[in-house]
Amino acid sequence: MRDFEIYELGDVLLQSGDTLPHAFLAYKTYGTLNAEKNNVILYPTWFAGQHTDNEWLIGPGKALDPEKYFIIIPNMLGNGLSSSPSNTPPPYHQANFPQVSIYDNVRLQYQLVTQKFGITKIALVVGWSLGAVQTFQWGASYPDMVERITPFGGTAKTRPHAKVVFEGMIAALQADSAWKNGFYTQQPKAGLAAMGRIYAAWGFSQAYYLEQLYQQEGYHTLEEYLVDYWDQVFLTFDANDLITMLRTGINGDISANPVYDGNFELALSRITARALVMPGSTDLFFPPQDNKYEAQHMPDAFFLPIKSNWGHCAGIGQHVPDSEFIDTNLKRFLHE
């Protein structure tokens, strides 16, 4: 029995110019929408994440308290629950699934929020990694609607180095002979494992490995950690779904749309929402200096790095000190 709802979008014209027929968003809500409809928090998902992976930040007494707020988690296009290569019928199935953008994701989330729930104000948009890019996009696309944003562990624009890493992950997956140009009959497991090995090198910092912090997760040796965790981590996902999300990330840029026509600094300047920008201090995908630059070009942004040796994964909810730091500062931010 599924624990989420489906919002039907009909035939959607994407930013690429392609039409995605019978598109839909999978979403889950927590808490109750109040009569004024002003207690809304939107919390988009991230690469290879689904709504359940966001739940570590939700709960009574936490910043995202369902007893106070109505929290909506929309699943990204391509994540296997919303419209994805794995659940779209021919001719848009598997490798024929059209390219989707951050702009597409946020525009369709806007439809969900306004048309399904009649919401006109959002108290907070928050997200990690590719969820952070969506958070920035919400601020740039709907500045009059969004009161606060908290992107953590992600930037408003994917920089060239991160693009190279993401392309490397795709290349590793596609090197598997089972790939068959994206029209495989069984998942390319060797390629998925290779993708995990590449992510392992970039998802955490050099210090994480030097200090053997993976032992806190129950892995005694580096080899055990790589084989038992990273070789397995993407095996539950469809390969084309993962590539769709990575392509979305590779092209992530809040100004890459008709509204801003590639003017990145202009897009940042239009984010009038109060912003708490929290990069991981040792993040190799989205280094803090990129967020610092972005915050300097936003009207009301506070730059607060998460001091952690967990690299990008400081924001994944698995390391208690990092999770407490995020929750504490989110709570303070919501009450300022």
Short mmCIF file of C-alpha atoms in Angstrom, two decimals:
data_model
loop_
_atom_site.label_atom_id
_atom_site.label_comp_id
_atom_site.label_asym_id
_atom_site.label_seq_id
_atom_site.Cartn_x
_atom_site.Cartn_y
_atom_site.Cartn_z
CA MET A 1 0.00 0.00 0.00
CA ARG A 2 1.52 3.31 -1.07
CA ASP A 3 2.00 6.07 1.48
CA PHE A 4 1.74 8.99 -0.95
CA GLU A 5 -0.77 10.75 -3.19
CA ILE A 6 -0.73 11.35 -6.94
CA TYR A 7 -1.50 14.69 -8.57
CA GLU A 8 -2.39 14.34 -12.23
CA LEU A 9 -0.98 17.10 -14.45
CA GLY A 10 -2.22 15.99 -17.86
CA ASP A 11 -0.03 16.56 -20.91
CA VAL A 12 2.80 18.89 -19.90
CA LEU A 13 4.86 21.01 -22.27
CA LEU A 14 8.38 20.88 -20.86
CA GLN A 15 11.06 23.54 -21.06
CA SER A 16 12.87 21.36 -23.63
CA GLY A 17 9.92 21.74 -26.01
CA ASP A 18 8.87 18.11 -25.61
CA THR A 19 5.47 17.15 -24.27
CA LEU A 20 5.27 14.66 -21.42
CA PRO A 21 1.86 12.96 -21.69
CA HIS A 22 -0.17 12.09 -18.62
CA ALA A 23 2.41 13.60 -16.29
CA PHE A 24 1.97 13.34 -12.53
CA LEU A 25 3.60 14.29 -9.27
CA ALA A 26 3.79 11.94 -6.30
CA TYR A 27 3.63 13.81 -3.01
CA LYS A 28 3.04 13.32 0.68
CA THR A 29 1.73 15.75 3.27
CA TYR A 30 2.31 15.96 7.00
CA GLY A 31 0.21 17.95 9.44
CA THR A 32 -2.91 20.01 8.77
CA LEU A 33 -3.41 23.04 6.55
CA ASN A 34 -4.82 25.81 8.75
CA ALA A 35 -7.81 27.96 7.84
CA GLU A 36 -5.61 30.86 6.74
CA LYS A 37 -3.46 28.51 4.63
CA ASN A 38 -0.33 30.25 5.88
CA ASN A 39 1.41 27.39 7.73
CA VAL A 40 2.85 25.75 4.61
CA ILE A 41 6.35 24.29 4.26
CA LEU A 42 7.48 22.82 0.95
CA TYR A 43 10.33 20.29 1.05
CA PRO A 44 11.38 18.94 -2.40
CA THR A 45 13.32 15.70 -2.74
CA TRP A 46 16.90 15.21 -3.98
CA PHE A 47 18.89 13.02 -6.37
CA ALA A 48 18.05 9.36 -5.70
CA GLY A 49 15.80 10.47 -2.85
CA GLN A 50 12.09 9.95 -2.27
CA HIS A 51 9.76 11.56 0.24
CA THR A 52 10.60 9.02 2.95
CA ASP A 53 14.27 10.11 2.78
CA ASN A 54 13.22 13.63 3.85
CA GLU A 55 11.34 12.49 6.92
CA TRP A 56 14.34 12.68 9.28
CA LEU A 57 13.80 16.45 9.48
CA ILE A 58 10.07 16.17 10.27
CA GLY A 59 8.52 15.44 13.65
CA PRO A 60 6.98 16.84 16.84
CA GLY A 61 9.34 19.30 18.50
CA LYS A 62 11.49 19.62 15.38
CA ALA A 63 11.68 22.69 13.15
CA LEU A 64 9.42 20.97 10.64
CA ASP A 65 6.75 20.16 13.21
CA PRO A 66 3.57 18.65 11.72
CA GLU A 67 1.67 19.83 14.78
CA LYS A 68 2.35 23.43 13.66
CA TYR A 69 2.94 23.24 9.92
CA PHE A 70 1.43 21.69 6.82
CA ILE A 71 4.44 20.12 5.15
CA ILE A 72 4.35 19.04 1.51
CA ILE A 73 7.05 16.82 0.01
CA PRO A 74 6.79 16.69 -3.79
CA ASN A 75 8.88 13.97 -5.39
CA MET A 76 11.21 15.07 -8.19
CA LEU A 77 10.41 14.10 -11.74
CA GLY A 78 12.49 11.04 -12.53
CA ASN A 79 12.69 9.65 -9.01
CA GLY A 80 10.54 6.62 -9.74
CA LEU A 81 7.42 7.89 -7.96
CA SER A 82 6.60 11.02 -9.94
CA SER A 83 6.67 10.74 -13.76
CA SER A 84 9.88 8.89 -14.62
CA PRO A 85 11.41 6.74 -17.35
CA SER A 86 10.52 3.65 -15.32
CA ASN A 87 6.79 4.40 -15.03
CA THR A 88 6.01 6.18 -18.31
CA PRO A 89 4.53 4.05 -21.11
CA PRO A 90 5.91 4.01 -24.67
CA PRO A 91 6.93 5.98 -26.60
CA TYR A 92 8.37 8.07 -23.73
CA HIS A 93 9.62 5.13 -21.68
CA GLN A 94 13.20 4.27 -20.67
CA ALA A 95 15.81 6.28 -22.63
CA ASN A 96 13.06 8.07 -24.60
CA PHE A 97 11.93 9.96 -21.51
CA PRO A 98 12.30 13.68 -22.26
CA GLN A 99 14.76 15.96 -20.52
CA VAL A 100 13.28 17.74 -17.51
CA SER A 101 14.68 20.78 -15.75
CA ILE A 102 14.65 22.28 -12.28
CA TYR A 103 12.36 24.95 -13.75
CA ASP A 104 9.94 22.22 -14.91
CA ASN A 105 9.92 20.60 -11.49
CA VAL A 106 9.17 23.82 -9.65
CA ARG A 107 6.54 24.99 -12.14
CA LEU A 108 4.65 21.71 -11.71
CA GLN A 109 5.03 21.86 -7.93
CA TYR A 110 3.50 25.33 -8.12
CA GLN A 111 0.48 23.80 -9.87
CA LEU A 112 0.16 21.23 -7.10
CA VAL A 113 0.36 23.82 -4.33
CA THR A 114 -1.98 26.38 -5.88
CA GLN A 115 -4.51 24.24 -7.72
CA LYS A 116 -4.76 21.23 -5.41
CA PHE A 117 -4.58 23.10 -2.10
CA GLY A 118 -5.43 26.72 -2.98
CA ILE A 119 -2.25 27.95 -1.28
CA THR A 120 -1.03 31.48 -2.06
CA LYS A 121 1.71 31.87 0.58
CA ILE A 122 4.48 29.51 1.59
CA ALA A 123 6.16 30.07 4.96
CA LEU A 124 9.29 28.13 4.00
CA VAL A 125 10.79 26.18 1.12
CA VAL A 126 13.62 23.95 2.27
CA GLY A 127 15.72 21.31 0.54
CA TRP A 128 19.03 19.49 0.39
CA SER A 129 21.25 18.87 -2.66
CA LEU A 130 19.06 18.94 -5.80
CA GLY A 131 16.27 19.82 -3.38
CA ALA A 132 18.30 22.94 -2.56
CA VAL A 133 18.45 23.91 -6.24
CA GLN A 134 14.65 23.58 -6.36
CA THR A 135 14.47 25.72 -3.21
CA PHE A 136 16.47 28.50 -4.87
CA GLN A 137 14.27 28.17 -7.98
CA TRP A 138 11.13 28.63 -5.90
CA GLY A 139 12.59 31.86 -4.51
CA ALA A 140 13.47 33.13 -7.98
CA SER A 141 10.31 31.97 -9.77
CA TYR A 142 7.71 32.93 -7.16
CA PRO A 143 9.22 35.72 -5.02
CA ASP A 144 5.83 37.13 -3.98
CA MET A 145 4.65 33.75 -2.72
CA VAL A 146 7.66 32.47 -0.75
CA GLU A 147 8.45 34.06 2.61
CA ARG A 148 11.59 32.10 3.53
CA ILE A 149 13.95 29.66 1.87
CA THR A 150 16.58 27.37 3.37
CA PRO A 151 18.71 25.62 0.76
CA PHE A 152 21.34 23.39 2.37
CA GLY A 153 24.04 21.36 0.66
CA GLY A 154 23.21 22.70 -2.81
CA THR A 155 23.74 25.71 -5.04
CA ALA A 156 21.51 27.87 -7.24
CA LYS A 157 23.61 26.88 -10.25
CA THR A 158 25.59 23.71 -10.90
CA ARG A 159 29.23 24.67 -11.45
CA PRO A 160 31.44 23.04 -14.12
CA HIS A 161 33.31 20.73 -11.73
CA ALA A 162 30.11 19.21 -10.35
CA LYS A 163 28.89 18.72 -13.91
CA VAL A 164 32.06 16.73 -14.68
CA VAL A 165 31.47 14.49 -11.66
CA PHE A 166 27.83 13.89 -12.59
CA GLU A 167 28.82 13.09 -16.18
CA GLY A 168 31.38 10.63 -14.81
CA MET A 169 28.67 8.87 -12.82
CA ILE A 170 26.55 8.56 -15.95
CA ALA A 171 29.51 7.28 -18.01
CA ALA A 172 30.30 4.62 -15.40
CA LEU A 173 26.73 3.36 -15.45
CA GLN A 174 26.52 3.32 -19.24
CA ALA A 175 29.77 1.35 -19.57
CA ASP A 176 27.91 -1.76 -18.40
CA SER A 177 27.18 -4.07 -21.36
CA ALA A 178 23.66 -4.54 -19.98
CA TRP A 179 22.94 -0.83 -20.58
CA LYS A 180 21.91 -1.38 -24.22
CA ASN A 181 21.57 2.33 -24.95
CA GLY A 182 19.00 2.72 -22.21
CA PHE A 183 16.64 0.01 -23.46
CA TYR A 184 17.85 -2.73 -21.12
CA THR A 185 15.85 -5.79 -20.23
CA GLN A 186 17.47 -6.06 -16.81
CA GLN A 187 19.06 -3.38 -14.65
CA PRO A 188 22.78 -2.77 -15.42
CA LYS A 189 23.89 -3.74 -11.92
CA ALA A 190 27.63 -3.49 -12.55
CA GLY A 191 27.12 0.02 -13.89
CA LEU A 192 24.97 0.99 -10.91
CA ALA A 193 27.65 -0.29 -8.54
CA ALA A 194 30.32 1.69 -10.44
CA MET A 195 28.17 4.80 -10.12
CA GLY A 196 28.10 4.23 -6.37
CA ARG A 197 31.90 4.00 -6.22
CA ILE A 198 32.22 7.36 -7.96
CA TYR A 199 29.64 9.00 -5.70
CA ALA A 200 31.47 7.65 -2.65
CA ALA A 201 34.56 9.68 -3.54
CA TRP A 202 32.62 12.95 -3.85
CA GLY A 203 29.74 12.57 -1.41
CA PHE A 204 32.08 12.69 1.58
CA SER A 205 35.19 14.72 2.32
CA GLN A 206 38.84 13.65 2.37
CA ALA A 207 38.78 14.01 6.15
CA TYR A 208 35.82 11.63 6.39
CA TYR A 209 37.95 8.86 4.92
CA LEU A 210 41.21 9.86 6.59
CA GLU A 211 39.54 9.78 10.02
CA GLN A 212 37.66 6.56 9.13
CA LEU A 213 34.34 8.12 10.08
CA TYR A 214 32.53 5.35 8.21
CA GLN A 215 33.31 3.19 11.25
CA GLN A 216 30.63 5.20 13.08
CA GLU A 217 28.20 3.68 10.58
CA GLY A 218 29.24 0.15 11.55
CA TYR A 219 31.78 -0.57 8.80
CA HIS A 220 35.11 -1.79 10.14
CA THR A 221 37.24 -1.33 7.01
CA LEU A 222 37.19 0.90 3.96
CA GLU A 223 36.73 -2.12 1.69
CA GLU A 224 33.75 -3.31 3.73
CA TYR A 225 32.22 0.17 3.51
CA LEU A 226 32.63 0.36 -0.28
CA VAL A 227 31.43 -3.17 -1.00
CA ASP A 228 28.61 -3.44 1.52
CA TYR A 229 27.27 0.09 1.16
CA TRP A 230 28.33 1.97 -1.97
CA ASP A 231 28.25 -1.01 -4.33
CA GLN A 232 24.63 -1.55 -3.25
CA VAL A 233 23.26 1.95 -2.72
CA PHE A 234 21.85 2.55 -6.23
CA LEU A 235 20.69 -1.01 -6.94
CA THR A 236 17.15 -0.26 -5.80
CA PHE A 237 16.83 2.47 -8.45
CA ASP A 238 16.14 2.27 -12.15
CA ALA A 239 19.17 3.32 -14.20
CA ASN A 240 17.26 5.66 -16.52
CA ASP A 241 15.59 7.30 -13.53
CA LEU A 242 18.99 8.06 -12.02
CA ILE A 243 20.28 9.49 -15.28
CA THR A 244 17.18 11.68 -15.65
CA MET A 245 17.80 13.19 -12.21
CA LEU A 246 21.52 13.64 -12.89
CA ARG A 247 20.75 15.42 -16.16
CA THR A 248 18.37 17.68 -14.25
CA GLY A 249 21.23 18.45 -11.86
CA ILE A 250 23.81 18.95 -14.61
CA ASN A 251 21.59 21.63 -16.14
CA GLY A 252 20.60 23.12 -12.80
CA ASP A 253 20.56 26.91 -13.02
CA ILE A 254 17.82 29.15 -11.60
CA SER A 255 18.37 31.64 -14.43
CA ALA A 256 18.13 29.08 -17.27
CA ASN A 257 14.55 29.94 -18.20
CA PRO A 258 12.57 32.57 -20.13
CA VAL A 259 12.16 34.74 -17.05
CA TYR A 260 15.88 35.45 -16.54
CA ASP A 261 17.37 34.36 -19.86
CA GLY A 262 20.61 33.15 -18.27
CA ASN A 263 21.26 36.24 -16.13
CA PHE A 264 22.27 34.42 -12.96
CA GLU A 265 22.96 37.46 -10.80
CA LEU A 266 19.61 38.98 -11.78
CA ALA A 267 17.82 35.78 -10.76
CA LEU A 268 19.58 35.84 -7.39
CA SER A 269 18.69 39.50 -6.86
CA ARG A 270 15.01 38.71 -7.34
CA ILE A 271 14.96 36.23 -4.45
CA THR A 272 13.33 38.57 -1.94
CA ALA A 273 12.48 35.81 0.53
CA ARG A 274 14.54 35.75 3.69
CA ALA A 275 17.17 33.12 3.07
CA LEU A 276 19.24 30.87 5.30
CA VAL A 277 21.91 29.32 3.09
CA MET A 278 23.70 26.37 4.70
CA PRO A 279 26.43 24.59 2.72
CA GLY A 280 28.48 21.76 4.11
CA SER A 281 31.88 23.19 5.00
CA THR A 282 33.66 20.31 3.24
CA ASP A 283 31.13 19.69 0.43
CA LEU A 284 32.95 18.65 -2.77
CA PHE A 285 29.87 18.77 -5.04
CA PHE A 286 28.66 22.20 -3.95
CA PRO A 287 31.53 23.93 -2.12
CA PRO A 288 30.65 26.71 0.32
CA GLN A 289 32.37 29.47 -1.65
CA ASP A 290 29.75 29.04 -4.38
CA ASN A 291 26.94 29.52 -1.88
CA LYS A 292 28.77 32.50 -0.38
CA TYR A 293 28.83 34.17 -3.80
CA GLU A 294 25.12 33.46 -4.25
CA ALA A 295 24.19 34.79 -0.81
CA GLN A 296 26.08 38.03 -1.53
CA HIS A 297 23.85 38.62 -4.55
CA MET A 298 20.59 37.98 -2.70
CA PRO A 299 18.77 40.83 -0.92
CA ASP A 300 18.19 39.13 2.44
CA ALA A 301 20.42 36.07 2.80
CA PHE A 302 22.36 34.73 5.76
CA PHE A 303 25.28 32.43 4.97
CA LEU A 304 25.84 29.74 7.61
CA PRO A 305 28.10 26.76 6.78
CA ILE A 306 27.54 23.41 8.47
CA LYS A 307 30.94 22.68 10.00
CA SER A 308 31.33 19.00 9.30
CA ASN A 309 33.74 16.44 7.86
CA TRP A 310 30.81 14.59 6.31
CA GLY A 311 31.14 16.61 3.10
CA HIS A 312 28.02 16.79 0.96
CA CYS A 313 26.32 14.16 3.11
CA ALA A 314 26.29 16.46 6.13
CA GLY A 315 22.74 17.14 4.99
CA ILE A 316 21.49 13.60 4.57
CA GLY A 317 20.25 13.13 8.13
CA GLN A 318 22.61 10.32 9.12
CA HIS A 319 25.06 12.22 11.35
CA VAL A 320 23.41 13.44 14.54
CA PRO A 321 25.54 16.59 15.16
CA ASP A 322 24.95 17.81 11.59
CA SER A 323 21.24 17.01 11.76
CA GLU A 324 20.89 18.84 15.07
CA PHE A 325 22.72 21.87 13.66
CA ILE A 326 20.37 22.01 10.67
CA ASP A 327 17.25 21.53 12.80
CA THR A 328 18.29 24.08 15.45
CA ASN A 329 19.04 26.78 12.93
CA LEU A 330 15.92 26.06 10.92
CA LYS A 331 13.86 26.37 14.09
CA ARG A 332 15.47 29.71 14.92
CA PHE A 333 15.02 30.92 11.36
CA LEU A 334 11.31 30.08 11.33
CA HIS A 335 10.73 32.03 14.53
CA GLU A 336 12.76 35.14 13.70
#
